[in-house]
Short mmCIF file of C-alpha atoms and ligand atoms in Angstrom, two decimals:
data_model
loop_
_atom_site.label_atom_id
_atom_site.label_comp_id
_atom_site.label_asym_id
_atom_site.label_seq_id
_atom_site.Cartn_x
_atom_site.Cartn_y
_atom_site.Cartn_z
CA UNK A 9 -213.62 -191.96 186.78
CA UNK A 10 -210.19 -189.73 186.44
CA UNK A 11 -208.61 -189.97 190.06
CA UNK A 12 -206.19 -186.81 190.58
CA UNK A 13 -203.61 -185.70 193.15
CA UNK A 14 -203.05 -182.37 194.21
CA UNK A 15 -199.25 -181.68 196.01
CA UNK A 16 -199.34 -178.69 198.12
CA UNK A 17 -202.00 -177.11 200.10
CA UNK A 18 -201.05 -173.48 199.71
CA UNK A 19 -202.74 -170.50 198.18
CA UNK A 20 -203.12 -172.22 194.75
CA UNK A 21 -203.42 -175.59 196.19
CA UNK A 22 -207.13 -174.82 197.99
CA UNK A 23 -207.92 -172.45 195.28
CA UNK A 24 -207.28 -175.42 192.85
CA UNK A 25 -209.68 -177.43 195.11
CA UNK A 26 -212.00 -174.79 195.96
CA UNK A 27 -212.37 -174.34 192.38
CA UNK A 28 -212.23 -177.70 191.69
CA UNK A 29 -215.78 -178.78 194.12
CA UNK A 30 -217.46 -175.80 193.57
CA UNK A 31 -217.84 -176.63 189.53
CA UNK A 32 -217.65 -180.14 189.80
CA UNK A 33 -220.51 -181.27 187.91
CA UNK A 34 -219.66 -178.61 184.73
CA UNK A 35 -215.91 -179.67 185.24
CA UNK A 36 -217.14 -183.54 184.35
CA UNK A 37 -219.81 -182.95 181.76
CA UNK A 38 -216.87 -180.95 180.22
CA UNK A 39 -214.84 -183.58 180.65
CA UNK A 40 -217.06 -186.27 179.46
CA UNK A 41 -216.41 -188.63 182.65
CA UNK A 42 -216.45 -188.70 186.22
CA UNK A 43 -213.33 -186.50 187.87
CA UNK A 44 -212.30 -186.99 191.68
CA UNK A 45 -209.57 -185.31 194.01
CA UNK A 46 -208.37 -189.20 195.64
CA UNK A 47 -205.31 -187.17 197.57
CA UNK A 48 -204.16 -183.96 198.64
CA UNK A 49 -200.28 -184.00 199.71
CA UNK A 50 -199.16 -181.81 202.48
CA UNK A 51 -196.99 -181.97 205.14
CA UNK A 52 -199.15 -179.96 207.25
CA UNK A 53 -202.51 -181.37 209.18
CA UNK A 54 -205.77 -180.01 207.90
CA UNK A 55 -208.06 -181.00 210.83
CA UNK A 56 -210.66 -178.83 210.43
CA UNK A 57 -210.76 -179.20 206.35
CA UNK A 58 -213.78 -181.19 205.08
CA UNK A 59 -211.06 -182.51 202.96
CA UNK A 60 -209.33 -183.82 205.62
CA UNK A 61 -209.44 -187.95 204.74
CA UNK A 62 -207.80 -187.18 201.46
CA UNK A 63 -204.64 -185.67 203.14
CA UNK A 64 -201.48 -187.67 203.26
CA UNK A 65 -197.63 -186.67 203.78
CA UNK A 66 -195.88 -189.50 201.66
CA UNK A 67 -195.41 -188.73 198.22
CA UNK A 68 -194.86 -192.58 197.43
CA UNK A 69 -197.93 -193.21 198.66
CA UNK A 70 -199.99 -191.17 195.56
CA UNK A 71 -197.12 -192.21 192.55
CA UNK A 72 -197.47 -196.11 193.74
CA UNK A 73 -201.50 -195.73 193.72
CA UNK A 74 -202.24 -196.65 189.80
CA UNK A 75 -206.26 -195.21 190.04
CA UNK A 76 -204.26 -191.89 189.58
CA UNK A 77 -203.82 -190.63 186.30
CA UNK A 78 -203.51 -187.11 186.42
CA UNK A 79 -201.22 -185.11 189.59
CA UNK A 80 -201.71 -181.45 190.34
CA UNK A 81 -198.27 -179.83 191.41
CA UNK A 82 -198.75 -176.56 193.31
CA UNK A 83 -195.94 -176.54 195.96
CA UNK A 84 -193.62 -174.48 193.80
CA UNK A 85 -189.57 -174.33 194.03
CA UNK A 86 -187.51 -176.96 192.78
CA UNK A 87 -186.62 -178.81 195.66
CA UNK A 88 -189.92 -181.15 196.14
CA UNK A 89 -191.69 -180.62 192.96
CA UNK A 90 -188.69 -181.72 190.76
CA UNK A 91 -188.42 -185.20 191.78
CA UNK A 92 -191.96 -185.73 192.38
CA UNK A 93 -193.14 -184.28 188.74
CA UNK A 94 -190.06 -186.04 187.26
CA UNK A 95 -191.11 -189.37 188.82
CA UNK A 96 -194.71 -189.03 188.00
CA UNK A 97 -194.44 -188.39 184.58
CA UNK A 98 -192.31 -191.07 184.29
CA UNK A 99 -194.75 -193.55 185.81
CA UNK A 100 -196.96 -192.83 183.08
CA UNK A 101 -199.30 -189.95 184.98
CA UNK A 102 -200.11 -186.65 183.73
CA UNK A 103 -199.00 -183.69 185.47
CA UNK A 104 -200.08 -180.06 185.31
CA UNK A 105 -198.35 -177.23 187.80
CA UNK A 106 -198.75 -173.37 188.13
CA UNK A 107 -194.95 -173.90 188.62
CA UNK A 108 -193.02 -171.28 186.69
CA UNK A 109 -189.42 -172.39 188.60
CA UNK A 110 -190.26 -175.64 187.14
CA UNK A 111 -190.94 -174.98 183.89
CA UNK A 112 -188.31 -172.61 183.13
CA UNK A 113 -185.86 -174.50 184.80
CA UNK A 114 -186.54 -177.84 183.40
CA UNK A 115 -189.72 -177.54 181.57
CA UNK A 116 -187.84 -179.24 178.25
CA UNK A 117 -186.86 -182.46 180.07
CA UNK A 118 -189.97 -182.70 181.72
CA UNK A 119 -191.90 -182.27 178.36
CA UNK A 120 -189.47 -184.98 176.44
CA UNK A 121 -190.75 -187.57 179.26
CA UNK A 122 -193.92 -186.35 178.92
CA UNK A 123 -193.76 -187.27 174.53
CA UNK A 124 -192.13 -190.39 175.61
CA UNK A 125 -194.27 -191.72 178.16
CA UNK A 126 -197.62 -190.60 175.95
CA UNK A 127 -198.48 -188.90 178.78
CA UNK A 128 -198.93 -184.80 179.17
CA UNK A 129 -197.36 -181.76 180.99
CA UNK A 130 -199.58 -178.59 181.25
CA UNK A 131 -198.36 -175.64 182.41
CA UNK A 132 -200.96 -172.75 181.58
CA UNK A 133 -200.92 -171.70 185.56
CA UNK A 134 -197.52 -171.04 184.97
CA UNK A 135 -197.59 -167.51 183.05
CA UNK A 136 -200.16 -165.02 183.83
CA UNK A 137 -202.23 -166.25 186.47
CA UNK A 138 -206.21 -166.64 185.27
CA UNK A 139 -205.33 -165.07 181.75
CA UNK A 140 -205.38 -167.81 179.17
CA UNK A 141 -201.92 -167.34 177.37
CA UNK A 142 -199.72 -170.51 176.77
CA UNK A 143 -202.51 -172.79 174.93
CA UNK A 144 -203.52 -169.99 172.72
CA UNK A 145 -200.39 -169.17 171.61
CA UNK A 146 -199.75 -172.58 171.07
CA UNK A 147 -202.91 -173.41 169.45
CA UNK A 148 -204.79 -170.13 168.07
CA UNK A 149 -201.61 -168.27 166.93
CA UNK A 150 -200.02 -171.46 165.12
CA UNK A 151 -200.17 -170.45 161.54
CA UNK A 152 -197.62 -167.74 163.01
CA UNK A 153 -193.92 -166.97 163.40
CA UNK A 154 -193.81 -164.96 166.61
CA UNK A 155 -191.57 -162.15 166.07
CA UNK A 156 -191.56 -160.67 169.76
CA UNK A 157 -193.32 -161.24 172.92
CA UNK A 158 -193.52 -158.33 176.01
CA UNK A 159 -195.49 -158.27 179.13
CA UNK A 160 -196.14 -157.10 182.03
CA UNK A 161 -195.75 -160.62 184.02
CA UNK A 162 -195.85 -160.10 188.03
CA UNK A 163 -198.85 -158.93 189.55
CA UNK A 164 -197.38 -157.97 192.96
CA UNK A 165 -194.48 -155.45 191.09
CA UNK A 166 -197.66 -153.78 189.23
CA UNK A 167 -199.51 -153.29 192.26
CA UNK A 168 -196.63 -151.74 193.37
CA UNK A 169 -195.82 -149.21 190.82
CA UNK A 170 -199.35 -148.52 190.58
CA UNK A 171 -199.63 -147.38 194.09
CA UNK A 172 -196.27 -145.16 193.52
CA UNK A 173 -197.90 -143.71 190.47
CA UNK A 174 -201.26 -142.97 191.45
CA UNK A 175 -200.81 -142.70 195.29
CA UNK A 176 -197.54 -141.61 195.90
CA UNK A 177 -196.96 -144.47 197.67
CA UNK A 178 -194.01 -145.85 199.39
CA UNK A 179 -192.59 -148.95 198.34
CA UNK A 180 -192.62 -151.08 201.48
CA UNK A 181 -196.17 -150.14 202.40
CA UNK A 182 -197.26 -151.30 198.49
CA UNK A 183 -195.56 -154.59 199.12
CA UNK A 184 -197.20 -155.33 202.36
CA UNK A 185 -200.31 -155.19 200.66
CA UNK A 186 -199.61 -157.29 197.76
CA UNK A 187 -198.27 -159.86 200.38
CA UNK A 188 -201.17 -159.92 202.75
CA UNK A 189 -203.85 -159.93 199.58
CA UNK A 190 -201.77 -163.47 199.07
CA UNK A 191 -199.95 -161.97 195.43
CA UNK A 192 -196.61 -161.84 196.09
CA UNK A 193 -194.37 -165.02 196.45
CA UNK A 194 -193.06 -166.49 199.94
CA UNK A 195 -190.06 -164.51 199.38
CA UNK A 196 -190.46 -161.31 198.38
CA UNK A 197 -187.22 -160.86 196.06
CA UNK A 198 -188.76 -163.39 193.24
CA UNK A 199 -191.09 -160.30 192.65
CA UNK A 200 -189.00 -157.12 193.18
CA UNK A 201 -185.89 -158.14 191.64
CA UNK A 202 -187.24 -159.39 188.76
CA UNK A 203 -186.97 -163.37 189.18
CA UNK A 204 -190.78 -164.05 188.57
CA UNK A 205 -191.05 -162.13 185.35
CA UNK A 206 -187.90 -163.63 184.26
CA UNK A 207 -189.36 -167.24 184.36
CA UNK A 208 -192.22 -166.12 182.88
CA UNK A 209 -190.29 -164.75 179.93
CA UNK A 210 -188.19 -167.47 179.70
CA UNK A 211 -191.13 -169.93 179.42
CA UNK A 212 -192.97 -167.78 176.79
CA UNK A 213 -189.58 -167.25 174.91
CA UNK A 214 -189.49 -170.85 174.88
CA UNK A 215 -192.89 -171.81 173.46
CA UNK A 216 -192.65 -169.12 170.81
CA UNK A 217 -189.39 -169.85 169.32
CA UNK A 218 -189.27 -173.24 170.31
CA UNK A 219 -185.89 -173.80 172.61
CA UNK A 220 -185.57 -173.61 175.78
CA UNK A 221 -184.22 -170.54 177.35
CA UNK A 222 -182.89 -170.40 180.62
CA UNK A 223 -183.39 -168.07 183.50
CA UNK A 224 -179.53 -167.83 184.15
CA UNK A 225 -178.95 -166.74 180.19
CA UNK A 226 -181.64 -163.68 180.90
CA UNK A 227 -180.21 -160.25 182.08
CA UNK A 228 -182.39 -159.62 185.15
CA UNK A 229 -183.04 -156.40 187.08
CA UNK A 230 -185.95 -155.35 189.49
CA UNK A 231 -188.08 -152.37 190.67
CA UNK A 232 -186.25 -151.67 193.90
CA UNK A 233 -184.17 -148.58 191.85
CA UNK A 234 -187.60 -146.73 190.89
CA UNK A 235 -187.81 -143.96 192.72
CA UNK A 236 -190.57 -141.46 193.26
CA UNK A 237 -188.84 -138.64 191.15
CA UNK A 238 -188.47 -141.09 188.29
CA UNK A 239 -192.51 -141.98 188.43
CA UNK A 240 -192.77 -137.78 188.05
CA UNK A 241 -190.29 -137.32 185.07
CA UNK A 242 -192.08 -140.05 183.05
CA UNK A 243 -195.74 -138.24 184.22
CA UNK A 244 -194.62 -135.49 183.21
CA UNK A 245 -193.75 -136.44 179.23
CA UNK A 246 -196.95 -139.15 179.27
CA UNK A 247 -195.27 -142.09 180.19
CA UNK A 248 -195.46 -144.66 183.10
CA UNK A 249 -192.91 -146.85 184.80
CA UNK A 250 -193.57 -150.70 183.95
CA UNK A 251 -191.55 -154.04 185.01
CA UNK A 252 -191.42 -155.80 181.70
CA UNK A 253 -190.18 -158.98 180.33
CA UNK A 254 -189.38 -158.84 176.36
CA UNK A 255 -188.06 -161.39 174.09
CA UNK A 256 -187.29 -161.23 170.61
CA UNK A 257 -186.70 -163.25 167.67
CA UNK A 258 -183.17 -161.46 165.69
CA UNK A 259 -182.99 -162.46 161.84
CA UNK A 260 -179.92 -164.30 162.70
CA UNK A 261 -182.14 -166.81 164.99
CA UNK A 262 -180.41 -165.32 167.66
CA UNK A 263 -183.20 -164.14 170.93
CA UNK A 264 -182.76 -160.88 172.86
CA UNK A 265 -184.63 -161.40 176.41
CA UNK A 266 -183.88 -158.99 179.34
CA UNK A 267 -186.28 -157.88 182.19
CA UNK A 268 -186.11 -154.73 183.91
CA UNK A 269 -188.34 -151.73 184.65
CA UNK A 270 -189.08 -148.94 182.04
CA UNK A 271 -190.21 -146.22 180.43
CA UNK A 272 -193.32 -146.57 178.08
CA UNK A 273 -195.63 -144.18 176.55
CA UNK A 274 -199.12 -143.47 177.66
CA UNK A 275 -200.69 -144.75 174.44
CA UNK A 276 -198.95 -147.92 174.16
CA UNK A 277 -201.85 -151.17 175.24
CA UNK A 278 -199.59 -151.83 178.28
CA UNK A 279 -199.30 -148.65 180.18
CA UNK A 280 -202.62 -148.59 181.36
CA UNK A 281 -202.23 -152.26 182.81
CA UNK A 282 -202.90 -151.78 186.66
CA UNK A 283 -203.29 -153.07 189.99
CA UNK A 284 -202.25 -156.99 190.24
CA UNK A 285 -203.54 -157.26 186.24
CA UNK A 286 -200.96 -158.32 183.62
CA UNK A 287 -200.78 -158.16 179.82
CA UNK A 288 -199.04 -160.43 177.36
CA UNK A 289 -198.55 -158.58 173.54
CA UNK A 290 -197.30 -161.02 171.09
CA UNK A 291 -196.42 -160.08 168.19
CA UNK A 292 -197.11 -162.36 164.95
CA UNK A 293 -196.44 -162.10 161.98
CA UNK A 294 -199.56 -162.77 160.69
CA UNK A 295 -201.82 -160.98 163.13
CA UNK A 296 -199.73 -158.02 164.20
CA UNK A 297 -199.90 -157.22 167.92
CA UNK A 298 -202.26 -159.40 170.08
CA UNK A 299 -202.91 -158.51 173.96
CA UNK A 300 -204.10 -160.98 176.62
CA UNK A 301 -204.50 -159.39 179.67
CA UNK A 302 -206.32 -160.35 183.04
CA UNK A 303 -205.55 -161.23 186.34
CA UNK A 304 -201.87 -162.25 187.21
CA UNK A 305 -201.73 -163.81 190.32
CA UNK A 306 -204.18 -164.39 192.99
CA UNK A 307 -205.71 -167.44 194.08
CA UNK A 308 -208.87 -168.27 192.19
CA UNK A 309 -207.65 -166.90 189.04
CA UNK A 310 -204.27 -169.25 189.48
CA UNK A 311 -206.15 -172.08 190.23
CA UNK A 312 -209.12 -171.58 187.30
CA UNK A 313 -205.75 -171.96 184.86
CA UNK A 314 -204.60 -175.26 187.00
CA UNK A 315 -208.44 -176.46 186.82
CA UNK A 316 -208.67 -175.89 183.24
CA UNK A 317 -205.16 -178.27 183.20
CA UNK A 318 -207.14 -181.09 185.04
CA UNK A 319 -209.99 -181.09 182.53
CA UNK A 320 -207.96 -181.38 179.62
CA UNK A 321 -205.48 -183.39 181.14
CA UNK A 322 -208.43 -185.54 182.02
CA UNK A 323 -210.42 -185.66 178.67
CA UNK A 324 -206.93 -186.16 176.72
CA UNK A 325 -206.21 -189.66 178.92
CA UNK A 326 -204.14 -191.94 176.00
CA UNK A 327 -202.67 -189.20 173.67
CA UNK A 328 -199.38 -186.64 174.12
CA UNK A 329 -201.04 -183.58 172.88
CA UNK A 330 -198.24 -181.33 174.97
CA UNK A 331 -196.29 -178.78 173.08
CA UNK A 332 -192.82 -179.42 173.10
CA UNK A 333 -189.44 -177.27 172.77
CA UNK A 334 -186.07 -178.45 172.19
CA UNK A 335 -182.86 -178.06 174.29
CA UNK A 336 -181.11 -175.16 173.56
CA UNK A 337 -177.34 -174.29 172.98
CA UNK A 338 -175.51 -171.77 175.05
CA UNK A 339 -175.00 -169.35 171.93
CA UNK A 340 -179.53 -169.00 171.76
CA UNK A 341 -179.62 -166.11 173.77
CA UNK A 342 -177.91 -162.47 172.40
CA UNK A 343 -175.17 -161.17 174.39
CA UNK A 344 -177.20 -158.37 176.41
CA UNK A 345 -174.58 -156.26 175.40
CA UNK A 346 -175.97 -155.56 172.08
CA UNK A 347 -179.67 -154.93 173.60
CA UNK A 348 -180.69 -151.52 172.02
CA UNK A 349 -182.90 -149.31 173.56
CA UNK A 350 -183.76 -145.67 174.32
CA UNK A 351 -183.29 -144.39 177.72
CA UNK A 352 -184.03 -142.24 180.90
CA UNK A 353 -181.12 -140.53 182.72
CA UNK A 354 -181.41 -138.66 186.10
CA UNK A 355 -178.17 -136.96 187.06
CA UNK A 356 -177.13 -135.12 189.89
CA UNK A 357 -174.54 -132.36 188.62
CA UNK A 358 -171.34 -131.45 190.61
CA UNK A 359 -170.53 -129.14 187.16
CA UNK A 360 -173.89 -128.63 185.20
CA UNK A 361 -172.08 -127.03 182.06
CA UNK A 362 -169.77 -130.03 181.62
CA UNK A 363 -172.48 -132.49 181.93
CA UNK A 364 -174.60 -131.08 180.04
CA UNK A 365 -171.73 -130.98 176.77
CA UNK A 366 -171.30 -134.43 177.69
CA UNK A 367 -174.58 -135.33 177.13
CA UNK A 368 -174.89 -133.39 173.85
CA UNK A 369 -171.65 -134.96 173.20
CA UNK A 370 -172.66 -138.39 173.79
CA UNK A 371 -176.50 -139.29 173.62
CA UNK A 372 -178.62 -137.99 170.32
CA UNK A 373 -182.19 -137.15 170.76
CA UNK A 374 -182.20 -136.29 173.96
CA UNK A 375 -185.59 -134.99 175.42
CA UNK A 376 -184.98 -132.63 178.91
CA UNK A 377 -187.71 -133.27 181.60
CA UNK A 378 -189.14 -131.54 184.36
CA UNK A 379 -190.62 -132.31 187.67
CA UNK A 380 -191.98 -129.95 190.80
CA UNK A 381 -189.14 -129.42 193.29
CA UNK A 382 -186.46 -129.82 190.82
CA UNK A 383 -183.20 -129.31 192.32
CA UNK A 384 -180.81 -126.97 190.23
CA UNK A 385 -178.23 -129.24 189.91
CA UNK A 386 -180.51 -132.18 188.52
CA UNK A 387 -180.86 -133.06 184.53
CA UNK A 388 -183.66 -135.92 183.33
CA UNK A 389 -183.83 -136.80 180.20
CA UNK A 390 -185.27 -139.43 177.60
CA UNK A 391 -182.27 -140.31 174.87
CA UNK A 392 -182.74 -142.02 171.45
CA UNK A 393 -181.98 -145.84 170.90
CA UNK A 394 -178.04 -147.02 171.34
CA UNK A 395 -176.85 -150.06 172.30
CA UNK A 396 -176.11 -151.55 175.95
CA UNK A 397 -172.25 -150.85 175.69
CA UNK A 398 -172.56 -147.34 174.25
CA UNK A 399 -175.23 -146.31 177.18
CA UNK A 400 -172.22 -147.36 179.36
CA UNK A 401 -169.55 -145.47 178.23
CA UNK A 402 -171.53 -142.36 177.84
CA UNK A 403 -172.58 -142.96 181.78
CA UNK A 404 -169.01 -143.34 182.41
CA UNK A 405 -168.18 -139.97 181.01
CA UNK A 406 -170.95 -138.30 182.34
CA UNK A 407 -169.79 -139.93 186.09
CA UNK A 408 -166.95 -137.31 185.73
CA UNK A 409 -169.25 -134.49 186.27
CA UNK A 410 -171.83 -136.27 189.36
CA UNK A 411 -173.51 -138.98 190.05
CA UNK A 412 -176.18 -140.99 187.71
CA UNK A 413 -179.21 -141.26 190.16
CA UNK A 414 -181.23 -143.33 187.91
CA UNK A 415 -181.02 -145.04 184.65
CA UNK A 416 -184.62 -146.86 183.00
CA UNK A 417 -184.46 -148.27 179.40
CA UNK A 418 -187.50 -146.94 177.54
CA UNK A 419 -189.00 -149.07 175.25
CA UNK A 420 -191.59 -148.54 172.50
CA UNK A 421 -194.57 -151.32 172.55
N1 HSE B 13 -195.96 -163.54 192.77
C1 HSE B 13 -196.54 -163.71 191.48
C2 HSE B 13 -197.05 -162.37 190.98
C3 HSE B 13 -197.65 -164.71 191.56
O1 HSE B 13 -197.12 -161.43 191.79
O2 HSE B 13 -197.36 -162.23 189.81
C4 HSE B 13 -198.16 -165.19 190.25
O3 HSE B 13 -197.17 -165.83 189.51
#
């Protein structure tokens, strides 16, 4: 019999046991042995809960007990589930969390003491909700070097765009309902300004090129610039508005990461990825583009991918079969500086004529675009690929002539 532990009765934390009682008897023939939940940790009470004799409040009390072998951590932050994954592991006890702060923050320590204590550290949970992504790129795509990897990684910001783009709808109201159908995070900015996908990108970037990259190292912007007049210049040349996380591997070794809304065309697989559903494209080099998509947050798809953690963590008792990533030096990550990209511009002219040579001046390529209810003194436009510090000092120039309203990168996937 496999005892398990699971810390934090939240969303994920009753989906995970919800899930877990509900398929117990496949969960164990899948398993090959007898699985029980021994303790759930909270710090809450959980009268009414016919799970209520397996509650306690001391952490100590579950890493001291040696009939458990495998820990489910589901809190989330740093501050709790640190220390009590650190100290698990350590103690010889396998741990698998839907985490993502964890992981990208220290998910390369916490996998080293995972190796050395023969012990192992799942994380599927952690990236994309219910869609399987981290063990098939780690197992199924292993005869590949991963060239790039770009998703769409946080349900709640889709939902959101997806209600501006199809309903018109205001960005407050489109949060509220992501929050009360239990998608977006406790607080609200790990969604909108980009935090979530950016741990999510940093964990994939890790597993594909094998080195940790850190959160910090990742230029990080949000949705909470997209306006409603940007959603109808991109309708009306065939492209939507996404929040995407993109990592690349540069022939120098070199990886260029960023996160921030943009522009994509209509055909490419991602722009029809609605609602709370995500997509992952990786790009081998073997296989060419491959696209897991599914549900992205939510509770009983987040706790299927922490279930499906148990089991193997459970039917893999005595062997390390973890992937692993090294530490990484400070010079991993590109200088976003030299991120290249095409572009979206919407400018509000104080002198039309002089912004307009400025822009023939400065951008090639450009595209014009049109909208209902344009004002006369507004230009949109799409403009070829140039680097990060060239779009800057064309912006600058053109800031002599108005005021830049909006600025998405445009990217081709
Ligand atoms: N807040 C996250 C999202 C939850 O909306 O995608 C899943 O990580």
């Amino acid at each position: 019999m496999v005892k398990i532990a699971v810390l934090g009765y939240g969303v994920v934390g009753s989906g995970t046991v919800e899930v877990f009682y509900k398929n117990k008897e496949s969960l164990e023939k899948k398993a090959g042995q007898e699985l029980d939940i021994k303790y759930i940790l909270d710090i809450r009470d959980f009268d009414d809960s016919p799970y209520k004799d397996k509650f306690v409040k001391d952490f100590d009390i579950i890493l001291n007990d040696p009939e458990v072998t495998v820990i489910a951590e589901v809190i989330g932050g740093l501050k709790f589930s640190y220390p009590y994954v650190k100290s698990a592991l350590e103690a010889g006890k396998s741990v698998v969390t839907s985490n993502k702060e964890l992981v990208a923050a220290k998910g390369a320590e916490l996998l080293a003491i995972a190796k050395e204590k023969n012990v192992n550290f799942f994380f599927e949970a952690s990236v994309g909700g219910g869609i399987p992504v981290i063990k098939p790129i780690h197992t199924c795509l292993e005869a590949n070097e991963i060239d790039e990897i770009a998703g769409i990684l946080n349900g709640t910001t889709n939902f959101i765009l997806t209600k501006m783009i199809r309903d018109g709808m205001g960005f407050d109201e489109a949060l509220k309902i992501a929050q009360d159908l239990g998608y977006a995070e406790r607080d609200p900015s790990a969604d909108v300004d980009g935090h979530d996908t950016c741990r999510k990108i940093c964990i994939l970037a890790s597993l594909a090129f094998g080195k940790h990259v850190y959160p910090e190292n990742v230029h990080t912007e949000g949705i909470t610039k997209v306006t409603l007049e940007d959603v109808n210049y991109c309708d009306s040349c065939d492209c939507k508005i996404k929040l995407i996380g993109c990592a690349k591997r540069e022939e120098n070794g070199e990886i260029s990461i960023g996160v921030f809304p943009a522009v994509i065309r209509d055909e490419s697989q991602l722009a029809g990825v609605n609602d709370v559903f995500n997509a992952i494209l990786v790009r081998g080099d073997a296989t060419g583009d491959v696209v897991f998509y599914g549900k992205g947050a939510g509770k009983l798809p987040t706790a299927s991918a922490v279930v499906s953690d148990i089991v193997s963590a459970a039917k893999h008792q005595n062997t390390s079969i973890s992937l692993t990533w090294k530490d990484s030096e400070q010079t991993f990550v590109r200088s976003f500086d030299k991120f290249s990209c095409a572009n979206y511009i919407r400018f509000a002219a104080t002198d039309k004529a002089a912004a307009e040579a400025v822009i023939k001046a400065e951008f090639s390529g450009v595209e014009y675009l049109s909208r209902n209810n344009m004002p006369d003194n507004e230009l949109a436009f799409i403009a070829d690929v140039m680097d990060e510090n060239s779009v800057n000092a064309a912006l600058e120039k053109l800031s002599a002539h108005g005021e830049v309203l909006g600025r998405i990168r445009a990217l081709d996937y």
